[in-house]
Short mmCIF file of C-alpha atoms in Angstrom, two decimals:
data_model
loop_
_atom_site.label_atom_id
_atom_site.label_comp_id
_atom_site.label_asym_id
_atom_site.label_seq_id
_atom_site.Cartn_x
_atom_site.Cartn_y
_atom_site.Cartn_z
CA MET A 937 0.00 0.00 0.00
CA ALA A 938 2.76 2.40 0.97
CA SER A 939 4.71 1.63 -2.18
CA GLN A 940 1.59 2.25 -4.28
CA LEU A 941 1.00 5.63 -2.61
CA TYR A 942 4.64 6.57 -3.20
CA SER A 943 4.31 5.58 -6.84
CA ASN A 944 1.16 7.69 -7.25
CA PHE A 945 2.83 10.65 -5.51
CA SER A 946 5.88 10.39 -7.74
CA THR A 947 3.67 10.30 -10.82
CA LEU A 948 1.70 13.36 -9.65
CA LYS A 949 4.91 15.24 -8.85
CA SER A 950 6.33 14.55 -12.30
CA LEU A 951 3.11 15.80 -13.89
CA GLN A 952 3.22 19.00 -11.84
CA HIS A 953 6.70 19.83 -13.02
CA GLY A 954 5.97 18.72 -16.57
CA PRO A 955 7.46 15.67 -18.25
CA ALA A 956 11.02 16.25 -19.33
CA TYR A 957 11.10 13.25 -21.63
CA LEU A 958 8.79 11.29 -23.84
CA GLY A 959 10.30 7.86 -23.70
CA ASP A 960 13.96 8.68 -24.10
CA ILE A 961 13.45 11.72 -26.35
CA PRO A 962 13.82 15.19 -24.76
CA LEU A 963 11.06 17.65 -25.59
CA ILE A 964 12.33 21.13 -24.78
CA GLY A 965 15.34 23.24 -25.75
CA LEU A 966 18.15 23.17 -28.27
CA SER A 967 19.81 20.25 -26.52
CA SER A 968 16.55 18.36 -26.98
CA LEU A 969 16.48 19.13 -30.70
CA THR A 970 20.10 18.06 -30.98
CA ALA A 971 19.37 14.84 -29.13
CA CYS A 972 16.45 14.13 -31.44
CA TYR A 973 18.64 14.91 -34.45
CA ASP A 974 21.38 12.60 -33.16
CA ARG A 975 18.86 9.84 -32.68
CA LEU A 976 17.47 10.43 -36.15
CA LEU A 977 20.95 10.22 -37.65
CA SER A 978 21.65 7.04 -35.71
CA PHE A 979 18.33 5.58 -36.82
CA LEU A 980 18.94 6.49 -40.45
CA HIS A 981 22.49 5.20 -40.26
CA SER A 982 21.47 1.84 -38.83
CA SER A 983 18.27 1.51 -40.87
CA LEU A 984 19.49 2.65 -44.25
CA LEU A 985 22.66 0.60 -44.09
CA ASP A 986 20.45 -2.45 -43.71
CA VAL A 987 18.68 -1.54 -46.95
CA GLN A 988 20.34 -2.97 -50.01
CA PRO A 989 21.18 -2.13 -52.74
CA ALA A 990 22.44 1.45 -52.49
CA TYR A 991 19.76 2.92 -54.74
CA ARG A 992 17.12 1.86 -52.22
CA GLN A 993 19.07 3.65 -49.48
CA ALA A 994 19.15 6.78 -51.62
CA ALA A 995 15.45 6.52 -52.48
CA SER A 996 14.50 6.22 -48.81
CA LEU A 997 16.66 9.18 -47.86
CA PHE A 998 15.30 11.27 -50.75
CA ILE A 999 11.69 10.66 -49.69
CA LEU A 1000 12.45 11.55 -46.06
CA THR A 1001 14.33 14.76 -46.87
CA LEU A 1002 11.79 15.80 -49.50
CA ALA A 1003 8.88 15.35 -47.11
CA GLY A 1004 10.64 17.18 -44.29
CA HIS A 1005 11.70 20.14 -46.40
CA THR A 1006 8.27 20.45 -48.02
CA LEU A 1007 6.55 20.46 -44.64
CA LEU A 1008 8.98 23.05 -43.27
CA PHE A 1009 8.47 25.24 -46.33
CA ALA A 1010 4.67 25.00 -46.18
CA VAL A 1011 4.40 25.83 -42.49
CA ILE A 1012 6.96 28.64 -42.17
CA SER A 1013 6.11 30.28 -45.51
CA THR A 1014 2.41 30.38 -44.70
CA ILE A 1015 2.96 31.79 -41.22
CA TRP A 1016 5.37 34.45 -42.48
CA TYR A 1017 3.17 35.33 -45.45
CA MET A 1018 0.22 35.93 -43.12
CA ARG A 1019 2.19 37.84 -40.48
CA SER A 1020 4.88 39.78 -42.33
CA PHE A 1021 4.05 40.27 -46.00
CA ASP A 1022 2.30 43.56 -46.77
CA HIS A 1023 -0.81 42.38 -48.62
CA LYS A 1024 -1.37 45.85 -50.06
CA LEU A 1025 1.52 45.07 -52.41
CA ARG A 1026 -0.66 42.55 -54.22
CA VAL A 1027 -2.23 45.41 -56.22
CA ASP A 1028 1.17 46.71 -57.34
CA ARG A 1029 1.69 46.26 -61.08
CA ARG A 1030 4.96 44.45 -60.34
CA PHE A 1031 3.04 41.75 -58.49
CA ARG A 1032 2.28 39.12 -61.11
CA ARG A 1033 -1.10 37.56 -61.74
CA ALA A 1034 -1.35 34.13 -60.13
CA GLN A 1035 2.02 34.85 -58.51
CA ILE A 1036 1.35 32.90 -55.31
CA ARG A 1037 0.49 29.80 -57.33
CA ASP A 1038 3.59 30.20 -59.51
CA GLU A 1039 5.82 30.74 -56.49
CA ILE A 1040 4.54 27.62 -54.75
CA VAL A 1041 4.84 25.45 -57.87
CA GLU A 1042 8.37 26.63 -58.61
CA SER A 1043 9.43 26.31 -54.98
CA LEU A 1044 8.23 22.72 -54.96
CA LEU A 1045 10.32 22.11 -58.08
CA GLY A 1046 13.27 23.76 -56.36
CA ILE A 1047 12.77 21.55 -53.31
CA LEU A 1048 13.24 18.56 -55.61
CA GLY A 1049 16.75 19.82 -56.34
CA ILE A 1050 17.35 20.51 -52.65
CA GLY A 1051 16.12 17.03 -51.78
CA LEU A 1052 18.47 15.48 -54.31
CA ALA A 1053 21.41 17.43 -52.87
CA ASN A 1054 20.46 16.32 -49.35
CA THR A 1055 20.32 12.75 -50.59
CA VAL A 1056 23.80 12.90 -52.13
CA PHE A 1057 25.43 14.49 -49.10
CA GLY A 1058 23.34 12.38 -46.72
CA MET A 1059 24.52 9.17 -48.35
CA LEU A 1060 28.11 10.32 -48.01
CA GLN A 1061 27.51 11.13 -44.33
CA ILE A 1062 25.84 7.80 -43.61
CA HIS A 1063 28.78 5.95 -45.14
CA GLY A 1064 31.27 7.88 -43.03
CA TYR A 1065 32.79 10.36 -45.48
CA SER A 1066 31.97 13.54 -43.55
CA ARG A 1067 33.73 15.03 -40.52
CA LEU A 1068 30.52 15.29 -38.52
CA TYR A 1069 30.81 14.34 -34.84
CA HIS A 1070 28.21 13.84 -32.13
CA SER A 1071 29.82 14.76 -28.81
CA MET A 1072 32.37 17.31 -27.65
CA LYS A 1073 34.91 14.62 -26.80
CA ASP A 1074 34.97 13.62 -30.46
CA GLY A 1075 35.73 17.16 -31.63
CA PRO A 1076 39.00 19.13 -31.77
CA GLY A 1077 38.42 20.68 -28.34
CA LEU A 1078 36.37 23.07 -26.27
CA TRP A 1079 37.66 26.11 -28.16
CA TYR A 1080 36.35 24.65 -31.40
CA GLU A 1081 32.82 24.27 -30.04
CA VAL A 1082 32.61 28.06 -30.20
CA MET A 1083 34.78 28.77 -33.23
CA GLN A 1084 32.98 26.32 -35.51
CA TYR A 1085 29.94 28.62 -35.74
CA PRO A 1086 31.61 31.68 -37.32
CA LEU A 1087 33.80 29.35 -39.38
CA ALA A 1088 30.79 27.48 -40.76
CA MET A 1089 28.94 30.72 -41.44
CA PHE A 1090 31.91 32.18 -43.31
CA LEU A 1091 32.35 29.05 -45.44
CA THR A 1092 28.63 28.95 -46.21
CA GLU A 1093 28.49 32.63 -47.03
CA THR A 1094 31.51 32.34 -49.32
CA GLY A 1095 29.91 29.51 -51.26
CA VAL A 1096 26.50 31.18 -51.47
CA TYR A 1097 27.91 34.51 -52.65
CA TRP A 1098 30.08 33.15 -55.45
CA LEU A 1099 27.59 30.53 -56.64
CA HIS A 1100 24.87 33.19 -56.64
CA ARG A 1101 27.05 35.46 -58.76
CA MET A 1102 27.81 32.52 -61.04
CA PHE A 1103 24.11 32.01 -61.73
CA HIS A 1104 23.88 35.69 -62.68
CA LEU A 1105 26.33 35.17 -65.54
CA PRO A 1106 24.45 35.61 -68.85
CA VAL A 1107 25.30 32.08 -69.99
CA LEU A 1108 23.47 30.62 -66.96
CA TYR A 1109 21.04 33.35 -65.93
CA SER A 1110 18.58 32.94 -68.79
CA TYR A 1111 18.23 29.20 -68.22
CA THR A 1112 18.16 29.10 -64.42
CA HIS A 1113 18.08 32.11 -62.11
CA LYS A 1114 16.01 34.41 -64.31
CA SER A 1115 12.79 32.63 -63.36
CA HIS A 1116 13.37 33.52 -59.70
CA HIS A 1117 13.73 37.21 -60.54
CA ARG A 1118 10.34 37.25 -62.23
CA PHE A 1119 9.05 37.80 -58.71
CA ILE A 1120 10.17 41.40 -58.21
CA ILE A 1121 7.84 41.76 -55.27
CA SER A 1122 8.45 38.40 -53.68
CA THR A 1123 6.53 36.59 -50.99
CA PRO A 1124 7.85 33.90 -48.62
CA TYR A 1125 6.44 31.31 -51.02
CA SER A 1126 9.16 32.24 -53.54
CA ALA A 1127 11.97 31.28 -51.15
CA PHE A 1128 12.90 28.13 -53.08
CA ALA A 1129 11.48 29.08 -56.48
CA PHE A 1130 14.61 28.12 -58.38
CA HIS A 1131 15.40 25.88 -61.30
CA PRO A 1132 15.97 22.39 -59.81
CA VAL A 1133 19.56 22.33 -61.09
CA GLU A 1134 20.27 25.68 -59.47
CA ALA A 1135 18.60 24.59 -56.22
CA PHE A 1136 20.75 21.46 -56.25
CA VAL A 1137 23.99 23.41 -56.69
CA MET A 1138 23.06 26.20 -54.26
CA SER A 1139 22.60 23.58 -51.53
CA PHE A 1140 26.30 22.71 -51.63
CA PRO A 1141 27.57 25.52 -49.35
CA ASN A 1142 25.38 24.45 -46.41
CA LEU A 1143 25.57 20.71 -46.87
CA GLY A 1144 29.26 20.68 -47.70
CA VAL A 1145 30.61 22.36 -44.55
CA PRO A 1146 31.07 19.14 -42.49
CA PHE A 1147 33.06 17.68 -45.38
CA LEU A 1148 35.52 20.58 -45.25
CA VAL A 1149 35.94 21.04 -41.49
CA PRO A 1150 34.90 19.11 -38.36
CA MET A 1151 31.39 20.00 -37.26
CA SER A 1152 29.16 18.92 -34.40
CA THR A 1153 25.64 17.73 -35.09
CA THR A 1154 24.37 20.66 -33.00
CA ALA A 1155 26.17 23.21 -35.17
CA TYR A 1156 25.11 21.41 -38.34
CA LEU A 1157 21.47 21.42 -37.28
CA ILE A 1158 21.63 25.13 -36.43
CA LEU A 1159 23.30 25.91 -39.76
CA LEU A 1160 20.71 24.05 -41.84
CA MET A 1161 17.71 25.35 -39.90
CA SER A 1162 18.88 28.97 -39.78
CA SER A 1163 19.69 28.97 -43.49
CA THR A 1164 16.31 27.51 -44.43
CA VAL A 1165 14.33 29.83 -42.18
CA GLU A 1166 16.34 32.90 -43.19
CA THR A 1167 15.76 32.16 -46.88
CA ILE A 1168 12.01 32.11 -46.31
CA LEU A 1169 11.93 35.19 -44.09
CA SER A 1170 14.08 37.28 -46.43
CA HIS A 1171 11.56 36.97 -49.28
CA ASP A 1172 8.80 38.95 -47.56
CA SER A 1173 9.51 42.15 -49.58
CA ARG A 1174 10.16 44.16 -46.45
CA GLU A 1175 12.77 46.90 -46.58
CA GLY A 1176 15.67 44.53 -46.19
CA PHE A 1177 18.94 43.33 -47.68
CA HIS A 1178 17.56 40.66 -50.02
CA THR A 1179 14.59 42.75 -51.13
CA VAL A 1180 17.14 45.10 -52.69
CA HIS A 1181 18.50 42.19 -54.73
CA HIS A 1182 15.07 41.51 -56.22
CA LEU A 1183 14.79 45.17 -57.18
CA ASN A 1184 18.40 45.45 -58.35
CA PRO A 1185 19.83 42.05 -59.42
CA LYS A 1186 23.36 43.48 -59.54
CA ALA A 1187 23.52 44.06 -55.79
CA ASN A 1188 23.44 42.07 -52.53
CA TYR A 1189 24.29 38.51 -53.53
CA GLY A 1190 24.98 37.32 -49.98
CA GLN A 1191 22.66 35.42 -47.71
CA MET A 1192 23.09 36.10 -43.99
CA LEU A 1193 26.24 38.24 -44.10
CA THR A 1194 27.32 41.21 -46.20
CA VAL A 1195 31.05 40.45 -46.05
CA TRP A 1196 31.62 39.49 -49.67
CA ASP A 1197 29.24 42.14 -50.99
CA VAL A 1198 31.23 44.81 -49.16
CA VAL A 1199 34.58 43.39 -50.31
CA MET A 1200 33.50 43.01 -53.94
CA GLY A 1201 31.64 46.32 -54.13
CA THR A 1202 28.19 44.82 -54.69
CA TYR A 1203 26.70 45.92 -51.38
CA GLN A 1204 23.76 48.31 -51.54
CA ASN A 1205 22.41 49.71 -48.30
CA PRO A 1206 18.65 49.10 -48.01
CA LEU A 1207 18.20 52.41 -46.20
CA GLY A 1208 19.23 54.35 -49.29
CA CYS A 1209 17.17 52.21 -51.65
CA PHE A 1210 13.88 52.74 -49.91
CA ARG A 1211 14.22 56.51 -49.78
CA GLY A 1212 14.00 57.17 -53.48
CA GLY A 1213 17.47 55.87 -54.32
CA PRO A 1214 18.55 54.28 -57.62
CA VAL A 1215 16.45 51.17 -57.08
CA GLY A 1216 13.31 53.06 -56.21
CA PRO A 1217 11.07 52.64 -53.20
CA LEU A 1218 9.13 49.43 -52.76
CA ARG A 1219 5.64 50.85 -52.48
CA ILE A 1220 2.34 50.66 -54.31
CA THR A 1221 2.92 52.24 -57.69
CA ARG A 1222 0.51 54.68 -59.28
CA LYS A 1223 -0.27 52.21 -62.03
CA SER A 1224 -1.89 49.45 -60.06
CA ARG A 1225 -3.69 46.49 -61.49
CA LYS A 1226 -7.43 46.41 -61.19
#
């Protein structure tokens, strides 16, 4: 009887403080997300290696990454479109007819390229070709746990900037990146509206970091999530860095940093652009569509 009362009291006490775990999976905080990610990697590693031949491993990984990225895109884009995008801009003559539909369709095509890139790099990771590690004791040291973040961001930004400029070369622009710039006034739904080949190549900077330098799963998760979310948020046509690029395709090629734009002379300050500068203010034009 006493043991039963103690058991009931312990259960009630745990409910009062809130369950910290569901099974063995933590629910709250970055450490919880990292733990879940580690478990997912371990599950994929053990499960996919049991699947033979290799093309079935790749197919399974492609379906998983495609579903995850599509879900993330649908949820975050919709929330940000409802909360941040200025819906008055829909009557601007630069806002295309059926633009939302076109953005979603082209983003889904772009996600196919992103999913393929994730599959290629994921297969390499599963088979042990990356320098990804799971715990601090497996890394270079405590100092690196801090330094890996700016290092990863710099490597990613370098790749994004130069690949982005590459797709603006005339020989490539007309066949790939031009379709993205049809959306002068962009919405979050245009975040991944790229040619599938371009989306595949532009995924390399993020996915390739743990193949260049050691990287913890925590840092890798933060890098991938922040890059994905930032790409969606930056297409809301607010007075920001990337909005300038949609108005002036010769400026602001970077993603989260302005380092290479400043060094290469392609940086254009958004404050000047939205005060009647050379790009022109992003506002409802006099010639609006009926």
